Amino acid sequence: MSRSFDVIVIGAGPAGYIGAIRAAQHGLSVACIDEWQNRDGKNAFGGTCLNAGCIPSKALLESSELFHRANHEFNKHGISASDVSIDVSKMQKRKASIVRQLTGGIAGLFKAAKVEGLVGHGKLLAGRKVEFTPVDGDAETLEARFVILATGSTPVELKIAPFDGERIVDSWGALDFEEAPGRLGVVGAGVIGLELGSVWSRLGSEVVVLEAMEDFLFMADRQIGKEAQKQFSKQGLTVHLGASVTSASRKGETVVVNYTDASGDQQVEVDKLVVAVGRRPFTEGLFADDSGVELDERGFIVVDDECRTRVKNVFAVGDCVRGPMLAHKGSEEGVMAADLIAGEIAEVNYNAIPSVIYTSPEIAWVGKTEEEVKASGRAYKTGSFPFAASGRAKAMEQTAGMVKIISAQDDDEVLGVHIIGPMAGELISEAVLAMEFQASTEDIQRTIHAHPSLAEAVHEASLAVDNKALNFPNK
Ligand code: FAD
Ligand code: NAD
């Protein structure tokens, strides 16, 4: 007789493993199937995020930032640090150890929550049956009352610059360099391009980024995008906008990249090339022909607002469905799916999902950009506050950037908050909470913020919306 579960989750990234744990918290019997294999041949839960995304990239960003500050900032504090050097291999070992601890932690969480973690491939058959093929065994058919698909995404590969795993690599390859390449090319000035470009630039690579769009960080508020462009160019990151890559090929130990921009045909030669032009949903081998699940024209699993696919009691969450490809978005969808399965009311507020780019300065936002609000036709007011006027930021020697708040003219509702500056990724949480509670700008104005803190910049920006800033001249 086949084994049967209340819920089977396919995929143990942040969308799937969180959904599995929440389902188990409801007292349901749960299995979570995952096939992720690391370069050492070992399987690990955690998906892209823990193994090859959020966590390893943040580990390297931290190490490289410390190295950069030791070289360029310590002196200002009166600290002499001569002969500062970086042992890249040790840095990579630290990163790998963090990844190991966290992925191992999921196995522990599964055990504690009584989720059955199954290592191998999952395939959805008709009638909510799931074929499970263990890495080293025969396929078995499992049965479930509910299925959650959480199979994530994979990097987009350009035909004109195919990955060779050595010189032309994806983000995972760029996280694993054993030394800083002399010259590093990056195709795509998106989140990955800027984060990983920053890592290797701080460690000594000469970095050139080729971006197809004319606007830098086109998805961000324009004022923030322009400030970011200024900061990155100060740091020595060369970004060519409006650059359309036409080919990239190996030439001995280098890669020759051809591209066209407003000035015509261009060429750049680099030692390594990272292609980071987005990710696509991953659903290969996931469905039997008669599973009934539909994909859209871009390959995403079609779901409604509650992450229900077209097949009864089959949900899909995370990067394999529409919406931003962010770990926290996937996790909240996993929670929602599990809560709905348990018969609870649940929803995800897609209007209040924070975006964070972990560069220096950090960039974070939630809600609408000024351009989006303007296009919506709603009357609005804005206020901003520069970190240059923040005592805490000065003490931290991190005064670049600002907080900008966009609010509705009619009812004072906070519509968007945009931050570029120190700890922007932490500061944005206050704004997310405000938006989640549909706060007015006055609510933030009347909230007491500790002094001296970076959060005071959020407070002052909210005051500036109504020309009431106290520590900076008003408009
Ligand atoms: P994934 O994490 O991709 O997990 C899917 C899992 O399903 C994988 O383990 C896969 O092996 C498994 N799987 C797929 N098909 C099957 C099958 N048929 N059977 C069994 N198992 C299967 N997001 C952030 O929010 N913050 C960040 O700082 C951040 N940094 C990033 C940095 C990089 C370099 C990259 C590449 C991404 C980053 N992201 C970040 C994005 C984030 O990693 C993804 O949004 C997130 O991992 C999506 O979670 P998921 O659970 O949907 O999918
Ligand atoms: P992205 O969508 O952020 O950026 C891709 C960039 O490549 C865009 O600016 C795009 O205009 C450009 N581009 C596309 N085709 C191009 C071409 N042919 N030539 C030149 N430029 C081209 O994608 P990404 O940086 O690859 O990241 C993938 C996903 O991972 C994103 O959805 C992101 O949300 C997620 N991620 C998040 C974080 C974070 O939250 N801090 C970090 C890394 C990745």
Coordinates of N, CA and C in Angstrom, one line a residue, residues 201-334:
S201 N 34.5 43.6 -6.6 CA 35.2 44.9 -6.8 C 35.9 45.3 -5.5
R202 N 35.2 45.1 -4.3 CA 35.8 45.4 -3.0 C 37.1 44.5 -2.8
L203 N 37.1 43.3 -3.4 CA 38.2 42.4 -3.2 C 39.3 42.6 -4.2
G204 N 39.1 43.6 -5.1 CA 40.2 44.0 -6.0 C 39.9 43.8 -7.5
S205 N 38.8 43.2 -7.9 CA 38.5 43.1 -9.3 C 38.2 44.4 -9.9
E206 N 38.6 44.5 -11.2 CA 38.1 45.7 -12.0 C 36.8 45.2 -12.6
V207 N 35.7 45.9 -12.2 CA 34.4 45.3 -12.6 C 33.7 46.2 -13.6
V208 N 33.3 45.6 -14.7 CA 32.5 46.4 -15.7 C 31.1 45.7 -15.8
V209 N 30.1 46.5 -15.7 CA 28.7 45.9 -15.7 C 28.0 46.4 -17.0
L210 N 27.4 45.5 -17.7 CA 26.7 45.9 -19.0 C 25.2 45.7 -18.7
E211 N 24.5 46.8 -18.9 CA 23.1 46.7 -18.6 C 22.3 47.2 -19.8
A212 N 21.3 46.4 -20.2 CA 20.5 46.7 -21.4 C 19.6 48.0 -21.3
M213 N 19.1 48.2 -20.1 CA 18.2 49.3 -19.9 C 19.0 50.7 -19.9
E214 N 18.3 51.7 -20.2 CA 18.9 53.1 -20.2 C 19.0 53.6 -18.8
D215 N 18.0 53.2 -18.0 CA 17.9 53.8 -16.6 C 18.6 52.8 -15.6
F216 N 19.4 53.4 -14.7 CA 20.1 52.5 -13.7 C 19.0 52.1 -12.7
L217 N 19.0 50.9 -12.3 CA 18.0 50.3 -11.4 C 16.6 50.8 -11.7
F218 N 16.2 50.5 -12.9 CA 14.9 51.0 -13.5 C 13.7 50.7 -12.7
M219 N 13.8 49.6 -11.8 CA 12.6 49.2 -11.0 C 12.5 50.0 -9.8
A220 N 13.5 50.8 -9.4 CA 13.5 51.6 -8.2 C 13.0 53.0 -8.5
D221 N 12.6 53.7 -7.4 CA 12.2 55.1 -7.5 C 13.4 55.8 -8.2
R222 N 13.1 56.7 -9.1 CA 14.1 57.4 -10.0 C 15.2 58.1 -9.1
Q223 N 14.7 58.8 -8.1 CA 15.6 59.6 -7.3 C 16.6 58.7 -6.6
I224 N 16.1 57.5 -6.1 CA 17.0 56.5 -5.5 C 17.9 55.9 -6.5
G225 N 17.4 55.6 -7.7 CA 18.2 55.0 -8.7 C 19.4 55.9 -9.1
K226 N 19.1 57.2 -9.2 CA 20.1 58.2 -9.6 C 21.2 58.3 -8.5
E227 N 20.7 58.3 -7.2 CA 21.7 58.4 -6.1 C 22.5 57.1 -6.1
A228 N 21.9 56.0 -6.3 CA 22.7 54.7 -6.3 C 23.7 54.7 -7.4
Q229 N 23.3 55.2 -8.6 CA 24.3 55.3 -9.7 C 25.5 56.1 -9.3
K230 N 25.2 57.2 -8.7 CA 26.3 58.1 -8.2 C 27.2 57.4 -7.2
Q231 N 26.6 56.7 -6.3 CA 27.4 56.0 -5.3 C 28.3 54.9 -5.8
F232 N 27.7 54.1 -6.7 CA 28.4 53.0 -7.3 C 29.6 53.5 -8.2
S233 N 29.3 54.6 -8.9 CA 30.4 55.0 -9.8 C 31.5 55.6 -8.9
K234 N 31.2 56.2 -7.8 CA 32.2 56.7 -6.8 C 33.1 55.5 -6.4
Q235 N 32.4 54.3 -6.2 CA 33.2 53.2 -5.7 C 34.0 52.5 -6.8
G236 N 33.9 53.0 -8.0 CA 34.7 52.4 -9.1 C 34.1 51.3 -9.9
L237 N 32.8 51.1 -9.7 CA 32.1 50.1 -10.4 C 31.7 50.8 -11.8
T238 N 32.2 50.2 -12.9 CA 31.9 50.8 -14.2 C 30.6 50.2 -14.7
V239 N 29.6 51.0 -14.9 CA 28.3 50.5 -15.4 C 28.0 51.1 -16.8
H240 N 27.9 50.3 -17.8 CA 27.5 50.8 -19.1 C 26.0 50.6 -19.3
L241 N 25.2 51.7 -19.4 CA 23.7 51.5 -19.6 C 23.4 51.5 -21.1
G242 N 22.2 51.0 -21.4 CA 21.8 50.9 -22.8 C 22.8 50.0 -23.6
A243 N 23.4 49.0 -22.9 CA 24.4 48.1 -23.5 C 23.8 46.8 -23.9
S244 N 23.7 46.5 -25.2 CA 23.1 45.3 -25.6 C 24.2 44.3 -26.0
V245 N 24.3 43.2 -25.2 CA 25.4 42.2 -25.5 C 25.1 41.4 -26.7
T246 N 26.0 41.3 -27.7 CA 25.7 40.6 -28.9 C 26.4 39.3 -28.9
S247 N 27.6 39.2 -28.2 CA 28.2 37.9 -28.1 C 29.2 37.9 -27.0
A248 N 29.5 36.7 -26.5 CA 30.6 36.5 -25.5 C 31.2 35.2 -25.7
S249 N 32.6 35.2 -26.0 CA 33.2 33.9 -26.2 C 34.6 33.8 -25.6
R250 N 35.0 32.6 -25.4 CA 36.3 32.3 -24.8 C 37.4 32.7 -25.8
K251 N 38.4 33.3 -25.3 CA 39.6 33.5 -26.1 C 40.8 33.2 -25.1
G252 N 41.3 32.0 -25.2 CA 42.3 31.5 -24.3 C 41.8 31.6 -22.8
E253 N 42.5 32.4 -22.0 CA 42.2 32.5 -20.6 C 41.3 33.7 -20.3
T254 N 40.7 34.3 -21.4 CA 39.8 35.4 -21.2 C 38.5 35.2 -21.9
V255 N 37.6 36.2 -21.7 CA 36.3 36.2 -22.4 C 36.2 37.5 -23.1
V256 N 35.9 37.4 -24.4 CA 35.7 38.6 -25.2 C 34.2 38.9 -25.3
V257 N 33.7 40.1 -24.8 CA 32.3 40.4 -24.9 C 32.1 41.5 -25.9
N258 N 31.2 41.3 -26.8 CA 30.8 42.3 -27.8 C 29.5 42.9 -27.4
Y259 N 29.3 44.2 -27.4 CA 28.0 44.8 -27.2 C 27.9 46.1 -28.0
T260 N 26.6 46.5 -28.1 CA 26.4 47.8 -28.8 C 25.7 48.7 -27.8
D261 N 26.1 50.0 -27.8 CA 25.4 51.0 -27.0 C 25.2 52.2 -27.9
A262 N 24.8 53.3 -27.3 CA 24.5 54.5 -28.1 C 25.6 55.0 -29.0
S263 N 26.9 54.6 -28.6 CA 28.0 55.1 -29.4 C 28.4 54.1 -30.5
G264 N 27.7 52.9 -30.5 CA 28.0 51.9 -31.6 C 28.6 50.6 -31.0
D265 N 29.3 49.9 -31.9 CA 29.8 48.6 -31.4 C 31.0 48.7 -30.5
Q266 N 30.9 47.9 -29.4 CA 32.0 48.0 -28.3 C 32.5 46.6 -28.0
Q267 N 33.7 46.6 -27.4 CA 34.2 45.2 -27.0 C 34.9 45.4 -25.7
V268 N 34.8 44.4 -24.8 CA 35.5 44.4 -23.6 C 36.0 43.0 -23.3
E269 N 37.3 42.9 -22.8 CA 37.9 41.6 -22.6 C 38.0 41.5 -21.0
V270 N 37.5 40.3 -20.5 CA 37.5 40.1 -19.1 C 38.1 38.7 -18.8
D271 N 38.4 38.5 -17.5 CA 38.9 37.2 -17.1 C 37.8 36.3 -16.8
K272 N 36.7 36.8 -16.2 CA 35.5 36.0 -15.9 C 34.3 36.9 -16.3
L273 N 33.2 36.2 -16.7 CA 32.0 36.9 -17.0 C 30.8 36.3 -16.2
V274 N 30.1 37.1 -15.5 CA 28.9 36.6 -14.8 C 27.7 37.1 -15.6
V275 N 26.8 36.1 -15.9 CA 25.6 36.5 -16.6 C 24.5 36.5 -15.5
A276 N 23.9 37.7 -15.3 CA 22.9 37.8 -14.2 C 21.8 38.6 -14.8
V277 N 21.0 38.0 -15.7 CA 20.0 38.7 -16.4 C 18.6 38.3 -16.0
G278 N 18.5 37.8 -14.8 CA 17.2 37.3 -14.3 C 17.1 35.8 -14.1
R279 N 16.0 35.4 -13.5 CA 15.8 33.9 -13.3 C 14.5 33.5 -13.9
R280 N 14.4 32.2 -14.2 CA 13.1 31.7 -14.8 C 12.6 30.6 -13.9
P281 N 11.2 30.5 -13.9 CA 10.7 29.4 -13.0 C 11.2 28.0 -13.4
F282 N 11.4 27.2 -12.4 CA 11.9 25.8 -12.7 C 10.8 24.8 -12.4
T283 N 10.4 24.1 -13.5 CA 9.4 23.1 -13.4 C 9.7 21.8 -14.2
E284 N 11.0 21.7 -14.6 CA 11.4 20.6 -15.4 C 11.2 19.3 -14.6
G285 N 10.5 18.3 -15.3 CA 10.3 17.0 -14.8 C 9.3 17.0 -13.6
L286 N 8.5 18.1 -13.5 CA 7.7 18.2 -12.3 C 6.3 17.6 -12.5
F287 N 5.9 17.5 -13.8 CA 4.5 17.1 -14.0 C 4.4 15.9 -14.9
A288 N 3.5 15.0 -14.6 CA 3.1 14.0 -15.5 C 2.2 14.7 -16.6
D289 N 2.1 14.1 -17.7 CA 1.3 14.8 -18.8 C -0.2 15.1 -18.4
D290 N -0.7 14.2 -17.5 CA -2.1 14.4 -17.2 C -2.3 15.0 -15.8
S291 N -1.2 15.8 -15.3 CA -1.3 16.3 -13.9 C -2.4 17.5 -13.9
G292 N -2.6 18.1 -15.0 CA -3.6 19.2 -15.1 C -3.2 20.5 -14.7
V293 N -1.9 20.7 -14.2 CA -1.4 22.0 -13.8 C -1.1 22.8 -15.0
E294 N -1.4 24.1 -15.0 CA -1.2 24.9 -16.2 C 0.0 25.9 -16.0
L295 N 0.8 26.1 -17.0 CA 1.9 27.1 -17.0 C 1.5 28.3 -17.9
D296 N 2.0 29.5 -17.5 CA 1.7 30.6 -18.4 C 2.7 30.7 -19.5
E297 N 2.7 31.7 -20.4 CA 3.6 31.7 -21.5 C 5.0 31.9 -21.1
R298 N 5.3 32.4 -19.8 CA 6.7 32.5 -19.4 C 7.1 31.4 -18.5
G299 N 6.3 30.4 -18.4 CA 6.7 29.1 -17.7 C 6.3 29.1 -16.2
F300 N 5.7 30.2 -15.7 CA 5.2 30.2 -14.3 C 4.0 29.3 -14.1
I301 N 3.9 28.7 -13.0 CA 2.7 27.9 -12.7 C 1.5 28.9 -12.5
V302 N 0.4 28.7 -13.2 CA -0.7 29.6 -13.0 C -1.4 29.4 -11.7
V303 N -1.5 30.5 -10.9 CA -2.2 30.4 -9.6 C -3.1 31.6 -9.4
D304 N -4.0 31.5 -8.5 CA -4.8 32.7 -8.2 C -4.2 33.4 -7.0
D305 N -4.9 34.4 -6.4 CA -4.3 35.2 -5.3 C -4.0 34.4 -4.1
E306 N -4.7 33.2 -4.0 CA -4.4 32.4 -2.8 C -3.4 31.2 -3.2
C307 N -2.7 31.4 -4.3 CA -1.7 30.4 -4.7 C -2.3 29.0 -5.0
R308 N -3.6 29.0 -5.4 CA -4.2 27.7 -5.8 C -4.0 27.6 -7.3
T309 N -3.5 26.4 -7.7 CA -3.4 26.1 -9.2 C -4.8 25.8 -9.7
R310 N -4.8 25.4 -11.0 CA -6.1 25.1 -11.6 C -6.6 23.7 -11.2
V311 N -5.7 22.9 -10.5 CA -6.1 21.6 -10.0 C -6.5 21.7 -8.5
K312 N -7.6 21.1 -8.2 CA -8.2 21.2 -6.8 C -7.2 20.7 -5.8
N313 N -7.0 21.5 -4.8 CA -6.1 21.1 -3.6 C -4.6 21.0 -4.0
V314 N -4.2 21.6 -5.1 CA -2.8 21.7 -5.5 C -2.4 23.2 -5.5
F315 N -1.5 23.5 -4.6 CA -1.1 24.9 -4.5 C 0.3 25.1 -5.1
A316 N 0.7 26.3 -5.5 CA 2.1 26.5 -5.9 C 2.5 27.8 -5.3
V317 N 3.8 27.9 -4.8 CA 4.3 29.1 -4.1 C 5.7 29.4 -4.5
G318 N 6.1 30.6 -4.2 CA 7.5 31.0 -4.4 C 7.9 31.4 -5.8
D319 N 9.2 31.2 -6.1 CA 9.7 31.7 -7.4 C 9.0 31.0 -8.6
C320 N 8.4 29.9 -8.4 CA 7.8 29.2 -9.6 C 6.4 29.8 -9.9
V321 N 5.9 30.8 -9.2 CA 4.7 31.5 -9.5 C 4.9 33.0 -9.6
R322 N 4.0 33.7 -10.2 CA 4.1 35.1 -10.5 C 4.5 35.9 -9.2
G323 N 5.0 37.2 -9.5 CA 5.3 38.0 -8.3 C 6.8 38.1 -8.2
P324 N 7.3 39.0 -7.3 CA 8.8 39.1 -7.2 C 9.5 37.8 -6.7
M325 N 10.6 37.5 -7.3 CA 11.4 36.3 -6.9 C 12.2 36.7 -5.6
L326 N 11.5 36.6 -4.5 CA 12.2 37.0 -3.2 C 11.8 35.9 -2.2
A327 N 12.8 35.6 -1.4 CA 12.6 34.5 -0.4 C 11.5 34.7 0.5
H328 N 11.4 36.0 1.0 CA 10.3 36.3 2.0 C 8.9 36.3 1.4
K329 N 8.9 36.6 0.1 CA 7.6 36.5 -0.6 C 7.1 35.0 -0.7
G330 N 8.1 34.2 -1.0 CA 7.8 32.7 -1.1 C 7.4 32.1 0.2
S331 N 8.1 32.5 1.3 CA 7.8 32.0 2.6 C 6.4 32.3 3.0
E332 N 6.0 33.6 2.8 CA 4.7 34.0 3.2 C 3.6 33.3 2.4
E333 N 3.9 33.0 1.1 CA 3.0 32.2 0.3 C 2.9 30.8 0.9
G334 N 4.0 30.2 1.3 CA 4.0 28.9 1.9 C 3.2 28.9 3.1

